[in-house]
Every structure is written in structure tokens, then in C-alpha cells.
């Protein structure tokens, strides 16, 4: 069976494991490390979160673990359920389910998460990026001929980046764009602070462009473990063959990055389990 792994925050129930009956002895940090060590053997993990049991339950912890791959989550659930793992008593592991009425919009991974996922499936040398254009669009006033009476106009650093992610083994290239903006206060900014903010804004634009490029790629994982890549371009850039054409098209569409990346927060309130046994036992 073929599995598709997008460069998106995993929110599907078949990629989420709920683990409970964790001992109260270790700290949450120790449990996090132990859970990560055990479950990362089955596939790349997006997150491991450990929580204390409710006050009405026995002392201890439970955890929510997210995989990028549903196949990996299923293998982990089968192998670890009712096993002692790293403690004397067995733990319970189930695939989580969301209430059917609840739907969450897919959220793009940030650039570091995209690189982590690409490294896992393609290898560290299996992909690379090439910056096509990094342009300074900063809104800075010249200080020489300013009208003292005129109201001060807010200044900002602004950079635009266009790049492409390349996967030579798959003969695939994916373009991406990103815009980053950082406000400036002339009365507070010194030369060093200005240079640091300029460098940070450039870096952020590159990161957003890289994330945008990865969103157009879909990892195809075969049953044998071999991988392939599907490129799904946006309609606006389907026919862009050259850097000049890409730049012309990019200039038309201005991205609203204020809404970008607010998003990698996990929604835990709408989790439940098909089995009622997930309800933590009450104290005697």
C-alpha cells in the first residue's frame, strides 16, 4: 500500500498515539526522553507531549505522540501496547480519534521541520536549495531632507526571497517565495542592532520561501520503504520556466505572511478514543 506524507503538521487521528498508565515515579522530562527513544524507532516523530493525570485519577502521566506517517504510528501501536517498555508495569497505547464534527485546516511546516522531514526521507545529501533572488524592499526614509513638521512615517525592514528546492535523484525542482518584514524605530536602533535585524529579516524571508517550496512536494512511501516524490505546483507558477518569468509572476502575488506560521499548536481538547478504557481509573 502506498502512503502519502505531506510537508504539513500531522493532525490526522491515524498519526496520533495516546499512551497512558505511565508511572508517577519519573519526571515529565524523563518520560519525554524515554518515550521519544522508544517510539522514534518506528518512524520520524513530530511531537511528544507528556501530561499529568487528572486530580481524580491515580498519580501518573499520559502522553500524546504524533508521527508524520500513519503507517509508522500503526506499527508503534501494535508493538508497544501492553508492553512494559521502560517501566515495570505495561502501558496502554491506542490510536487517537477526533470527533467527526471537528475539522482542522492543514498547517504548513516551518522550514526547520521541512528540512527534518526531507533529511529523514531523502537523506542529508538528497536535496538542496538554490536562492534565485533575495531583494531588499525595505521602507526606509532618507534622513537628510526630512521635513521636521511632517508626521513621522513608520519604517521597516522588508525582504523578499525566491528560491527553489532541488531533489536530483527524483529530477524534481520546487520553487518557493517568502516575504519577511521587521519594524524599525530610528530613535532606538543603533548600527549593530540595525545590522542584526537586517540579517534576521533576510533569514526569515529565506525560511518562509523554503517552507513554501516544500509545500508543493508530496512524499510517496511504498510498502517496500522506497520513496518517490510528487510535485504539485500552484496554478500561478505552473508555466514558469525561467527565473525572469518566476520573478514576474511572484511580483503579482503579494503574500500575507502575518497569518503564516501561527499555526503549529496542537489542538488537544477534541481528542477521544474509540475504546472507553482510555478513561483514567479513579482513585479508590
mmCIF file of N, CA and C in Angstrom, residues 96-152:
data_model
loop_
_atom_site.group_PDB
_atom_site.id
_atom_site.type_symbol
_atom_site.label_atom_id
_atom_site.label_comp_id
_atom_site.label_asym_id
_atom_site.label_seq_id
_atom_site.Cartn_x
_atom_site.Cartn_y
_atom_site.Cartn_z
ATOM 1 N N UNK A 96 -5.409 7.603 18.377
ATOM 2 C CA UNK A 96 -6.404 8.589 18.768
ATOM 3 C C UNK A 96 -7.429 8.804 17.678
ATOM 4 N N UNK A 97 -8.583 9.302 18.063
ATOM 5 C CA UNK A 97 -9.629 9.670 17.109
ATOM 6 C C UNK A 97 -10.135 11.050 17.468
ATOM 7 N N UNK A 98 -10.477 11.820 16.451
ATOM 8 C CA UNK A 98 -11.081 13.129 16.675
ATOM 9 C C UNK A 98 -12.583 13.022 16.478
ATOM 10 N N UNK A 99 -13.293 13.894 17.159
ATOM 11 C CA UNK A 99 -14.729 13.944 16.940
ATOM 12 C C UNK A 99 -14.990 14.265 15.473
ATOM 13 N N UNK A 100 -15.920 13.576 14.866
ATOM 14 C CA UNK A 100 -16.149 13.704 13.434
ATOM 15 C C UNK A 100 -16.510 15.125 13.029
ATOM 16 N N UNK A 101 -17.156 15.865 13.923
ATOM 17 C CA UNK A 101 -17.589 17.216 13.560
ATOM 18 C C UNK A 101 -16.434 18.212 13.545
ATOM 19 N N UNK A 102 -15.306 17.825 14.117
ATOM 20 C CA UNK A 102 -14.184 18.746 14.228
ATOM 21 C C UNK A 102 -13.228 18.536 13.062
ATOM 22 N N UNK A 103 -12.952 19.607 12.334
ATOM 23 C CA UNK A 103 -12.005 19.551 11.232
ATOM 24 C C UNK A 103 -11.032 20.711 11.374
ATOM 25 N N UNK A 104 -9.747 20.418 11.171
ATOM 26 C CA UNK A 104 -8.722 21.432 11.277
ATOM 27 C C UNK A 104 -8.045 21.620 9.932
ATOM 28 N N UNK A 105 -7.820 22.870 9.591
ATOM 29 C CA UNK A 105 -7.152 23.170 8.339
ATOM 30 C C UNK A 105 -5.692 22.745 8.425
ATOM 31 N N UNK A 106 -5.200 22.169 7.319
ATOM 32 C CA UNK A 106 -3.812 21.724 7.292
ATOM 33 C C UNK A 106 -2.880 22.922 7.468
ATOM 34 N N UNK A 107 -1.888 22.759 8.311
ATOM 35 C CA UNK A 107 -0.942 23.823 8.613
ATOM 36 C C UNK A 107 0.415 23.473 8.032
ATOM 37 N N UNK A 108 1.042 24.462 7.391
ATOM 38 C CA UNK A 108 2.347 24.242 6.785
ATOM 39 C C UNK A 108 3.417 24.079 7.852
ATOM 40 N N UNK A 109 4.381 23.219 7.584
ATOM 41 C CA UNK A 109 5.525 23.081 8.474
ATOM 42 C C UNK A 109 6.464 24.262 8.306
ATOM 43 N N UNK A 110 7.125 24.662 9.375
ATOM 44 C CA UNK A 110 8.138 25.692 9.234
ATOM 45 C C UNK A 110 9.371 25.096 8.567
ATOM 46 N N UNK A 111 10.333 25.926 8.214
ATOM 47 C CA UNK A 111 11.460 25.470 7.406
ATOM 48 C C UNK A 111 12.298 24.413 8.114
ATOM 49 N N UNK A 112 12.502 24.555 9.416
ATOM 50 C CA UNK A 112 13.317 23.573 10.130
ATOM 51 C C UNK A 112 12.641 22.213 10.155
ATOM 52 N N UNK A 113 11.319 22.187 10.324
ATOM 53 C CA UNK A 113 10.585 20.927 10.295
ATOM 54 C C UNK A 113 10.620 20.322 8.886
ATOM 55 N N UNK A 114 10.519 21.169 7.865
ATOM 56 C CA UNK A 114 10.593 20.686 6.486
ATOM 57 C C UNK A 114 11.939 20.031 6.222
ATOM 58 N N UNK A 115 13.004 20.657 6.678
ATOM 59 C CA UNK A 115 14.338 20.095 6.486
ATOM 60 C C UNK A 115 14.482 18.771 7.229
ATOM 61 N N UNK A 116 13.922 18.690 8.427
ATOM 62 C CA UNK A 116 13.977 17.455 9.199
ATOM 63 C C UNK A 116 13.280 16.322 8.455
ATOM 64 N N UNK A 117 12.115 16.617 7.907
ATOM 65 C CA UNK A 117 11.353 15.608 7.175
ATOM 66 C C UNK A 117 12.068 15.212 5.887
ATOM 67 N N UNK A 118 12.635 16.202 5.189
ATOM 68 C CA UNK A 118 13.366 15.919 3.953
ATOM 69 C C UNK A 118 14.612 15.083 4.237
ATOM 70 N N UNK A 119 15.327 15.403 5.311
ATOM 71 C CA UNK A 119 16.516 14.637 5.663
ATOM 72 C C UNK A 119 16.171 13.183 5.978
ATOM 73 N N UNK A 120 15.034 12.981 6.612
ATOM 74 C CA UNK A 120 14.641 11.628 7.009
ATOM 75 C C UNK A 120 14.331 10.760 5.788
ATOM 76 N N UNK A 121 13.593 11.308 4.830
ATOM 77 C CA UNK A 121 13.160 10.502 3.687
ATOM 78 C C UNK A 121 14.112 10.568 2.493
ATOM 79 N N UNK A 122 14.801 11.683 2.304
ATOM 80 C CA UNK A 122 15.670 11.841 1.140
ATOM 81 C C UNK A 122 17.153 11.727 1.478
ATOM 82 N N UNK A 123 17.499 11.856 2.754
ATOM 83 C CA UNK A 123 18.894 11.862 3.158
ATOM 84 C C UNK A 123 19.444 13.287 3.176
ATOM 85 N N UNK A 124 20.484 13.502 3.961
ATOM 86 C CA UNK A 124 21.051 14.841 4.107
ATOM 87 C C UNK A 124 21.601 15.372 2.788
ATOM 88 N N UNK A 125 22.073 14.484 1.934
ATOM 89 C CA UNK A 125 22.619 14.899 0.640
ATOM 90 C C UNK A 125 21.632 14.684 -0.504
ATOM 91 N N UNK A 126 20.395 14.359 -0.163
ATOM 92 C CA UNK A 126 19.410 14.053 -1.193
ATOM 93 C C UNK A 126 18.650 15.254 -1.712
ATOM 94 N N UNK A 127 18.875 16.409 -1.108
ATOM 95 C CA UNK A 127 18.174 17.612 -1.561
ATOM 96 C C UNK A 127 19.048 18.828 -1.282
ATOM 97 N N UNK A 128 18.719 19.920 -1.919
ATOM 98 C CA UNK A 128 19.441 21.178 -1.697
ATOM 99 C C UNK A 128 18.530 22.331 -2.081
ATOM 100 N N UNK A 129 18.963 23.545 -1.740
ATOM 101 C CA UNK A 129 18.185 24.727 -2.117
ATOM 102 C C UNK A 129 19.079 25.699 -2.881
ATOM 103 N N UNK A 130 18.453 26.475 -3.750
ATOM 104 C CA UNK A 130 19.175 27.492 -4.518
ATOM 105 C C UNK A 130 18.381 28.787 -4.472
ATOM 106 N N UNK A 131 19.008 29.836 -3.955
ATOM 107 C CA UNK A 131 18.333 31.129 -3.883
ATOM 108 C C UNK A 131 18.365 31.792 -5.251
ATOM 109 N N UNK A 132 17.203 32.106 -5.781
ATOM 110 C CA UNK A 132 17.090 32.765 -7.086
ATOM 111 C C UNK A 132 17.198 34.274 -6.934
ATOM 112 N N UNK A 133 16.518 34.794 -5.940
ATOM 113 C CA UNK A 133 16.543 36.240 -5.733
ATOM 114 C C UNK A 133 16.283 36.551 -4.270
ATOM 115 N N UNK A 134 17.083 37.451 -3.720
ATOM 116 C CA UNK A 134 16.873 37.967 -2.368
ATOM 117 C C UNK A 134 16.920 39.482 -2.475
ATOM 118 N N UNK A 135 15.755 40.104 -2.440
ATOM 119 C CA UNK A 135 15.653 41.529 -2.732
ATOM 120 C C UNK A 135 15.236 42.326 -1.501
ATOM 121 N N UNK A 136 15.892 43.461 -1.336
ATOM 122 C CA UNK A 136 15.595 44.372 -0.242
ATOM 123 C C UNK A 136 14.469 45.296 -0.660
ATOM 124 N N UNK A 137 13.332 45.198 0.013
ATOM 125 C CA UNK A 137 12.178 46.057 -0.247
ATOM 126 C C UNK A 137 11.898 46.956 0.950
ATOM 127 N N UNK A 138 12.938 47.245 1.726
ATOM 128 C CA UNK A 138 12.766 47.986 2.973
ATOM 129 C C UNK A 138 12.214 49.385 2.732
ATOM 130 N N UNK A 139 11.361 49.799 3.653
ATOM 131 C CA UNK A 139 10.733 51.116 3.608
ATOM 132 C C UNK A 139 11.490 52.034 4.562
ATOM 133 N N UNK A 140 12.621 52.578 4.069
ATOM 134 C CA UNK A 140 13.477 53.425 4.898
ATOM 135 C C UNK A 140 13.514 54.839 4.348
ATOM 136 N N UNK A 141 13.390 55.822 5.243
ATOM 137 C CA UNK A 141 13.445 57.225 4.836
ATOM 138 C C UNK A 141 14.879 57.721 4.849
ATOM 139 N N UNK A 142 15.185 58.621 3.951
ATOM 140 C CA UNK A 142 16.482 59.290 3.992
ATOM 141 C C UNK A 142 16.447 60.386 5.039
ATOM 142 N N UNK A 143 17.481 60.458 5.859
ATOM 143 C CA UNK A 143 17.459 61.380 6.981
ATOM 144 C C UNK A 143 17.879 62.797 6.661
ATOM 145 N N UNK A 144 18.374 63.066 5.450
ATOM 146 C CA UNK A 144 18.943 64.377 5.167
ATOM 147 C C UNK A 144 17.884 65.443 4.912
ATOM 148 N N UNK A 145 16.880 65.140 4.130
ATOM 149 C CA UNK A 145 15.913 66.146 3.701
ATOM 150 C C UNK A 145 14.544 65.930 4.315
ATOM 151 N N UNK A 146 14.517 65.455 5.519
ATOM 152 C CA UNK A 146 13.235 65.212 6.165
ATOM 153 C C UNK A 146 12.600 66.523 6.603
ATOM 154 N N UNK A 147 11.305 66.609 6.472
ATOM 155 C CA UNK A 147 10.557 67.761 6.937
ATOM 156 C C UNK A 147 10.202 67.535 8.402
ATOM 157 N N UNK A 148 10.719 68.393 9.260
ATOM 158 C CA UNK A 148 10.525 68.197 10.697
ATOM 159 C C UNK A 148 9.048 68.276 11.061
ATOM 160 N N UNK A 149 8.289 69.111 10.327
ATOM 161 C CA UNK A 149 6.875 69.286 10.648
ATOM 162 C C UNK A 149 6.052 68.077 10.220
ATOM 163 N N UNK A 150 6.501 67.414 9.167
ATOM 164 C CA UNK A 150 5.733 66.283 8.641
ATOM 165 C C UNK A 150 5.679 65.162 9.670
ATOM 166 N N UNK A 151 4.571 64.464 9.736
ATOM 167 C CA UNK A 151 4.462 63.358 10.693
ATOM 168 C C UNK A 151 5.453 62.251 10.353
ATOM 169 N N UNK A 152 5.953 61.598 11.396
ATOM 170 C CA UNK A 152 6.905 60.527 11.194
ATOM 171 C C UNK A 152 6.222 59.321 10.561
#
